[in-house]
């Protein structure tokens, strides 16, 4: 399988980044909801540390993915798609990129605004600095920042759940209804006719 995208299909790098990020985000959405329902204690602390490490990894992979996309042509959309459907597809993808950046950044802001000043230790190795400005706010302003970041993180995560459902429904519609290659050209281990 080629590393680069071709005019008709995705290459190995784009596929790897797509599936790594997709699986990590789905796991993080479920684990995030589970974690915040736990009582304060060691389990919640450990899970939150893991959550922050995986979230920062998603942020890094998303930056790589955007750079890769900028230097790589995108496979064309099928000719049968009308202008409105093309616009919906491109709009959804743009919102996905926004959320893949905004969710981890709002989480980072939330961790930085915490009144307990809990360090973020990346997979138990190095300490990741808190975001500048937020972490040095006076106590009462920090509380406001924490509330805003918490609401934003939760709201954006909920929006991601809705968008994921639409994305999966659209991919299945292409496969089952339109019988085109929009789904299969992103599947791993699948050779594609050039
Ligand atoms: C794509 C990446 C991420 C996803 C999908 C995600 C998702 C979530 C979700 C669903 C929750 C629960 C929200 C709720 O219902 O209250 C949550 C909580 C939280 N997240 Fe994230 N998150 C991500 C990245 C991050 C990052 C990078 C950090 C910090 C560096 C972070 C820090 C937190 C914290 C501190 C909480 C609250 C924990 C608590 O209240 O005990 N998240 N996240």
mmCIF file of C-alpha atoms and ligand atoms in Angstrom:
data_model
loop_
_atom_site.group_PDB
_atom_site.id
_atom_site.type_symbol
_atom_site.label_atom_id
_atom_site.label_comp_id
_atom_site.label_asym_id
_atom_site.label_seq_id
_atom_site.Cartn_x
_atom_site.Cartn_y
_atom_site.Cartn_z
ATOM 1 C CA UNK A 1 0.000 0.000 0.000
ATOM 2 C CA UNK A 2 1.377 3.432 -0.940
ATOM 3 C CA UNK A 3 2.186 5.890 1.847
ATOM 4 C CA UNK A 4 0.734 8.872 -0.029
ATOM 5 C CA UNK A 5 -2.867 9.418 -1.095
ATOM 6 C CA UNK A 6 -3.698 8.944 -4.770
ATOM 7 C CA UNK A 7 -6.459 10.715 -6.752
ATOM 8 C CA UNK A 8 -8.752 7.750 -5.931
ATOM 9 C CA UNK A 9 -7.778 6.417 -2.523
ATOM 10 C CA UNK A 10 -6.107 7.151 0.807
ATOM 11 C CA UNK A 11 -2.527 6.078 1.475
ATOM 12 C CA UNK A 12 -1.240 4.180 4.530
ATOM 13 C CA UNK A 13 -0.350 7.298 6.564
ATOM 14 C CA UNK A 14 -3.772 8.950 6.181
ATOM 15 C CA UNK A 15 -5.503 5.635 7.035
ATOM 16 C CA UNK A 16 -3.315 5.014 10.075
ATOM 17 C CA UNK A 17 -3.908 8.524 11.434
ATOM 18 C CA UNK A 18 -7.655 8.312 10.731
ATOM 19 C CA UNK A 19 -8.167 5.012 12.602
ATOM 20 C CA UNK A 20 -5.761 5.720 15.466
ATOM 21 C CA UNK A 21 -7.459 9.046 16.189
ATOM 22 C CA UNK A 22 -10.974 7.636 15.653
ATOM 23 C CA UNK A 23 -10.475 4.726 18.086
ATOM 24 C CA UNK A 24 -8.769 6.952 20.643
ATOM 25 C CA UNK A 25 -11.565 9.545 20.502
ATOM 26 C CA UNK A 26 -14.347 6.963 20.831
ATOM 27 C CA UNK A 27 -12.557 5.434 23.841
ATOM 28 C CA UNK A 28 -11.989 8.883 25.367
ATOM 29 C CA UNK A 29 -15.633 9.893 24.983
ATOM 30 C CA UNK A 30 -16.793 6.773 26.824
ATOM 31 C CA UNK A 31 -14.004 6.867 29.432
ATOM 32 C CA UNK A 32 -14.515 10.622 30.034
ATOM 33 C CA UNK A 33 -18.179 10.115 30.886
ATOM 34 C CA UNK A 34 -17.371 7.083 33.080
ATOM 35 C CA UNK A 35 -14.501 8.858 34.862
ATOM 36 C CA UNK A 36 -16.505 11.944 35.847
ATOM 37 C CA UNK A 37 -19.168 9.696 37.426
ATOM 38 C CA UNK A 38 -16.610 8.079 39.765
ATOM 39 C CA UNK A 39 -16.209 9.230 43.351
ATOM 40 C CA UNK A 40 -13.139 11.360 44.071
ATOM 41 C CA UNK A 41 -10.308 8.931 44.883
ATOM 42 C CA UNK A 42 -7.287 7.091 43.509
ATOM 43 C CA UNK A 43 -9.163 5.407 40.617
ATOM 44 C CA UNK A 44 -10.539 8.716 39.377
ATOM 45 C CA UNK A 45 -7.116 10.357 39.750
ATOM 46 C CA UNK A 46 -5.330 7.573 37.800
ATOM 47 C CA UNK A 47 -7.979 7.512 35.070
ATOM 48 C CA UNK A 48 -7.822 11.299 34.715
ATOM 49 C CA UNK A 49 -4.029 11.165 34.338
ATOM 50 C CA UNK A 50 -4.416 8.522 31.609
ATOM 51 C CA UNK A 51 -7.217 10.571 30.021
ATOM 52 C CA UNK A 52 -5.006 13.673 29.884
ATOM 53 C CA UNK A 53 -2.065 11.734 28.388
ATOM 54 C CA UNK A 54 -4.185 10.098 25.662
ATOM 55 C CA UNK A 55 -5.926 13.448 24.998
ATOM 56 C CA UNK A 56 -2.606 15.246 24.487
ATOM 57 C CA UNK A 57 -1.510 12.416 22.169
ATOM 58 C CA UNK A 58 -4.692 12.953 20.125
ATOM 59 C CA UNK A 59 -3.847 16.667 19.939
ATOM 60 C CA UNK A 60 -0.344 15.875 18.603
ATOM 61 C CA UNK A 61 -1.658 13.301 16.104
ATOM 62 C CA UNK A 62 -4.291 15.797 14.916
ATOM 63 C CA UNK A 63 -1.629 18.429 14.196
ATOM 64 C CA UNK A 64 0.331 15.770 12.236
ATOM 65 C CA UNK A 65 -2.846 14.788 10.395
ATOM 66 C CA UNK A 66 -3.611 18.370 9.390
ATOM 67 C CA UNK A 67 -0.037 18.886 8.150
ATOM 68 C CA UNK A 68 -0.211 15.586 6.239
ATOM 69 C CA UNK A 69 -3.487 16.650 4.686
ATOM 70 C CA UNK A 70 -2.041 20.000 3.641
ATOM 71 C CA UNK A 71 0.869 18.425 1.766
ATOM 72 C CA UNK A 72 -1.162 15.520 0.299
ATOM 73 C CA UNK A 73 -3.882 15.707 -2.287
ATOM 74 C CA UNK A 74 -7.274 14.385 -1.166
ATOM 75 C CA UNK A 75 -8.949 11.601 -3.184
ATOM 76 C CA UNK A 76 -11.828 13.078 -5.199
ATOM 77 C CA UNK A 77 -15.426 12.684 -4.014
ATOM 78 C CA UNK A 78 -17.590 10.427 -6.244
ATOM 79 C CA UNK A 79 -18.996 12.173 -9.314
ATOM 80 C CA UNK A 80 -22.614 11.308 -8.406
ATOM 81 C CA UNK A 81 -22.537 13.575 -5.329
ATOM 82 C CA UNK A 82 -24.500 16.791 -5.749
ATOM 83 C CA UNK A 83 -23.314 20.265 -4.688
ATOM 84 C CA UNK A 84 -25.247 20.178 -1.407
ATOM 85 C CA UNK A 85 -23.940 16.756 -0.422
ATOM 86 C CA UNK A 86 -20.370 17.848 -1.223
ATOM 87 C CA UNK A 87 -20.825 20.945 0.910
ATOM 88 C CA UNK A 88 -22.228 18.844 3.794
ATOM 89 C CA UNK A 89 -19.289 16.411 3.569
ATOM 90 C CA UNK A 90 -16.668 19.193 3.503
ATOM 91 C CA UNK A 91 -18.442 21.135 6.284
ATOM 92 C CA UNK A 92 -18.614 18.059 8.538
ATOM 93 C CA UNK A 93 -14.929 17.329 8.005
ATOM 94 C CA UNK A 94 -14.020 20.926 8.855
ATOM 95 C CA UNK A 95 -16.036 20.756 12.109
ATOM 96 C CA UNK A 96 -14.288 17.442 12.911
ATOM 97 C CA UNK A 97 -10.868 19.099 12.628
ATOM 98 C CA UNK A 98 -12.060 21.992 14.789
ATOM 99 C CA UNK A 99 -13.323 19.561 17.478
ATOM 100 C CA UNK A 100 -10.185 17.400 17.348
ATOM 101 C CA UNK A 101 -8.217 20.521 18.290
ATOM 102 C CA UNK A 102 -10.756 22.287 20.527
ATOM 103 C CA UNK A 103 -11.645 19.282 22.748
ATOM 104 C CA UNK A 104 -8.072 18.526 23.871
ATOM 105 C CA UNK A 105 -7.266 22.259 24.187
ATOM 106 C CA UNK A 106 -10.347 22.870 26.373
ATOM 107 C CA UNK A 107 -9.343 19.806 28.453
ATOM 108 C CA UNK A 108 -5.840 21.228 28.835
ATOM 109 C CA UNK A 109 -7.356 24.567 29.878
ATOM 110 C CA UNK A 110 -9.547 22.718 32.398
ATOM 111 C CA UNK A 111 -6.549 20.912 33.886
ATOM 112 C CA UNK A 112 -4.602 24.218 33.973
ATOM 113 C CA UNK A 113 -7.417 26.089 35.764
ATOM 114 C CA UNK A 114 -7.907 23.502 38.521
ATOM 115 C CA UNK A 115 -7.750 25.016 42.005
ATOM 116 C CA UNK A 116 -5.931 21.880 43.191
ATOM 117 C CA UNK A 117 -3.138 22.576 40.689
ATOM 118 C CA UNK A 118 -2.754 18.862 39.866
ATOM 119 C CA UNK A 119 0.195 18.305 37.510
ATOM 120 C CA UNK A 120 -0.330 16.509 34.188
ATOM 121 C CA UNK A 121 2.320 13.778 33.940
ATOM 122 C CA UNK A 122 2.484 12.363 30.409
ATOM 123 C CA UNK A 123 2.025 8.577 30.787
ATOM 124 C CA UNK A 124 3.822 8.833 34.149
ATOM 125 C CA UNK A 125 7.007 10.185 32.552
ATOM 126 C CA UNK A 126 7.430 13.960 32.041
ATOM 127 C CA UNK A 127 5.344 16.762 33.507
ATOM 128 C CA UNK A 128 3.417 18.731 30.868
ATOM 129 C CA UNK A 129 3.273 22.430 31.758
ATOM 130 C CA UNK A 130 -0.114 24.013 32.428
ATOM 131 C CA UNK A 131 -1.307 26.491 29.799
ATOM 132 C CA UNK A 132 0.194 29.942 30.417
ATOM 133 C CA UNK A 133 -2.075 32.738 31.654
ATOM 134 C CA UNK A 134 -4.888 30.431 32.927
ATOM 135 C CA UNK A 135 -2.717 28.709 35.515
ATOM 136 C CA UNK A 136 -1.507 32.045 36.960
ATOM 137 C CA UNK A 137 -4.935 33.726 37.318
ATOM 138 C CA UNK A 138 -6.015 34.845 40.795
ATOM 139 C CA UNK A 139 -8.093 32.232 42.688
ATOM 140 C CA UNK A 140 -11.594 33.642 41.964
ATOM 141 C CA UNK A 141 -10.871 34.236 38.251
ATOM 142 C CA UNK A 142 -9.403 30.724 38.054
ATOM 143 C CA UNK A 143 -12.713 29.343 39.302
ATOM 144 C CA UNK A 144 -14.561 31.160 36.477
ATOM 145 C CA UNK A 145 -12.015 29.889 33.939
ATOM 146 C CA UNK A 146 -12.415 26.349 35.307
ATOM 147 C CA UNK A 147 -16.229 26.522 34.965
ATOM 148 C CA UNK A 148 -16.016 27.850 31.398
ATOM 149 C CA UNK A 149 -13.414 25.228 30.371
ATOM 150 C CA UNK A 150 -15.456 22.434 32.000
ATOM 151 C CA UNK A 151 -18.664 23.452 30.193
ATOM 152 C CA UNK A 152 -16.808 23.891 26.901
ATOM 153 C CA UNK A 153 -15.051 20.492 27.208
ATOM 154 C CA UNK A 154 -18.313 18.679 27.923
ATOM 155 C CA UNK A 155 -20.333 20.562 25.276
ATOM 156 C CA UNK A 156 -17.713 20.018 22.559
ATOM 157 C CA UNK A 157 -17.464 16.315 23.488
ATOM 158 C CA UNK A 158 -21.262 16.004 23.179
ATOM 159 C CA UNK A 159 -21.129 17.725 19.787
ATOM 160 C CA UNK A 160 -18.448 15.214 18.759
ATOM 161 C CA UNK A 161 -20.811 12.324 19.658
ATOM 162 C CA UNK A 162 -23.525 13.782 17.386
ATOM 163 C CA UNK A 163 -21.067 14.399 14.562
ATOM 164 C CA UNK A 164 -19.613 10.883 14.861
ATOM 165 C CA UNK A 165 -23.107 9.404 14.540
ATOM 166 C CA UNK A 166 -23.724 11.481 11.388
ATOM 167 C CA UNK A 167 -20.305 10.560 9.986
ATOM 168 C CA UNK A 168 -20.856 6.811 10.494
ATOM 169 C CA UNK A 169 -24.386 7.042 9.038
ATOM 170 C CA UNK A 170 -23.027 8.907 5.970
ATOM 171 C CA UNK A 171 -20.228 6.341 5.457
ATOM 172 C CA UNK A 172 -22.764 3.472 5.621
ATOM 173 C CA UNK A 173 -25.130 5.302 3.263
ATOM 174 C CA UNK A 174 -22.310 5.609 0.711
ATOM 175 C CA UNK A 175 -21.522 1.897 1.033
ATOM 176 C CA UNK A 176 -25.009 0.392 1.137
ATOM 177 C CA UNK A 177 -27.163 2.878 -0.749
ATOM 178 C CA UNK A 178 -24.846 4.631 -3.229
ATOM 179 C CA UNK A 179 -22.547 1.576 -3.547
ATOM 180 C CA UNK A 180 -19.520 3.819 -4.082
ATOM 181 C CA UNK A 181 -15.996 3.531 -2.622
ATOM 182 C CA UNK A 182 -16.114 6.342 -0.042
ATOM 183 C CA UNK A 183 -16.047 3.872 2.886
ATOM 184 C CA UNK A 184 -13.809 1.157 1.420
ATOM 185 C CA UNK A 185 -11.047 3.556 0.377
ATOM 186 C CA UNK A 186 -10.488 4.469 4.060
ATOM 187 C CA UNK A 187 -10.524 0.853 5.320
ATOM 188 C CA UNK A 188 -7.198 -0.556 6.533
ATOM 189 C CA UNK A 189 -5.682 -3.631 4.874
ATOM 190 C CA UNK A 190 -7.795 -3.081 1.807
ATOM 191 C CA UNK A 191 -6.219 -2.791 -1.622
ATOM 192 C CA UNK A 192 -7.946 -0.349 -3.886
ATOM 193 C CA UNK A 193 -8.178 -0.199 -7.683
ATOM 194 C CA UNK A 194 -6.181 2.843 -8.910
HETATM 195 C C1 LIG B 1 -10.044 14.231 22.008
HETATM 196 C C2 LIG B 1 -9.635 14.313 23.256
HETATM 197 C C3 LIG B 1 -10.557 14.316 24.444
HETATM 198 C C4 LIG B 1 -11.842 13.837 24.582
HETATM 199 C C5 LIG B 1 -12.717 13.170 23.510
HETATM 200 C C6 LIG B 1 -12.255 14.113 25.948
HETATM 201 C C7 LIG B 1 -13.507 13.801 26.479
HETATM 202 C C8 LIG B 1 -13.913 14.059 27.789
HETATM 203 C C9 LIG B 1 -15.213 13.779 28.300
HETATM 204 C C10 LIG B 1 -16.371 13.144 27.532
HETATM 205 C C11 LIG B 1 -15.224 14.168 29.612
HETATM 206 C C12 LIG B 1 -16.413 14.086 30.550
HETATM 207 C C13 LIG B 1 -17.201 15.379 30.426
HETATM 208 C C14 LIG B 1 -18.450 15.333 31.259
HETATM 209 O O1 LIG B 1 -19.416 14.709 30.804
HETATM 210 O O2 LIG B 1 -18.431 15.935 32.344
HETATM 211 C C15 LIG B 1 -13.916 14.701 29.922
HETATM 212 C C16 LIG B 1 -13.516 15.200 31.178
HETATM 213 C C17 LIG B 1 -12.249 15.733 31.446
HETATM 214 N N1 LIG B 1 -11.199 15.855 30.559
HETATM 215 FE FE1 LIG B 1 -11.222 15.306 28.619
HETATM 216 N N2 LIG B 1 -11.216 14.729 26.612
HETATM 217 C C18 LIG B 1 -10.168 14.876 25.738
HETATM 218 C C19 LIG B 1 -8.934 15.454 26.002
HETATM 219 C C20 LIG B 1 -8.521 15.962 27.235
HETATM 220 C C21 LIG B 1 -7.217 16.554 27.514
HETATM 221 C C22 LIG B 1 -6.095 16.732 26.497
HETATM 222 C C23 LIG B 1 -7.218 16.904 28.820
HETATM 223 C C24 LIG B 1 -6.115 17.559 29.642
HETATM 224 C C25 LIG B 1 -4.853 17.701 29.279
HETATM 225 C C26 LIG B 1 -8.516 16.545 29.379
HETATM 226 C C27 LIG B 1 -8.902 16.756 30.684
HETATM 227 C C28 LIG B 1 -10.130 16.439 31.219
HETATM 228 C C29 LIG B 1 -10.490 16.682 32.611
HETATM 229 C C30 LIG B 1 -9.601 17.326 33.682
HETATM 230 C C31 LIG B 1 -11.813 16.241 32.753
HETATM 231 C C32 LIG B 1 -12.676 16.304 34.010
HETATM 232 C C33 LIG B 1 -12.256 15.191 34.945
HETATM 233 C C34 LIG B 1 -13.021 15.259 36.256
HETATM 234 O O3 LIG B 1 -13.914 16.077 36.419
HETATM 235 O O4 LIG B 1 -12.679 14.441 37.092
HETATM 236 N N3 LIG B 1 -9.276 15.983 28.381
HETATM 237 N N4 LIG B 1 -13.131 14.633 28.797
#
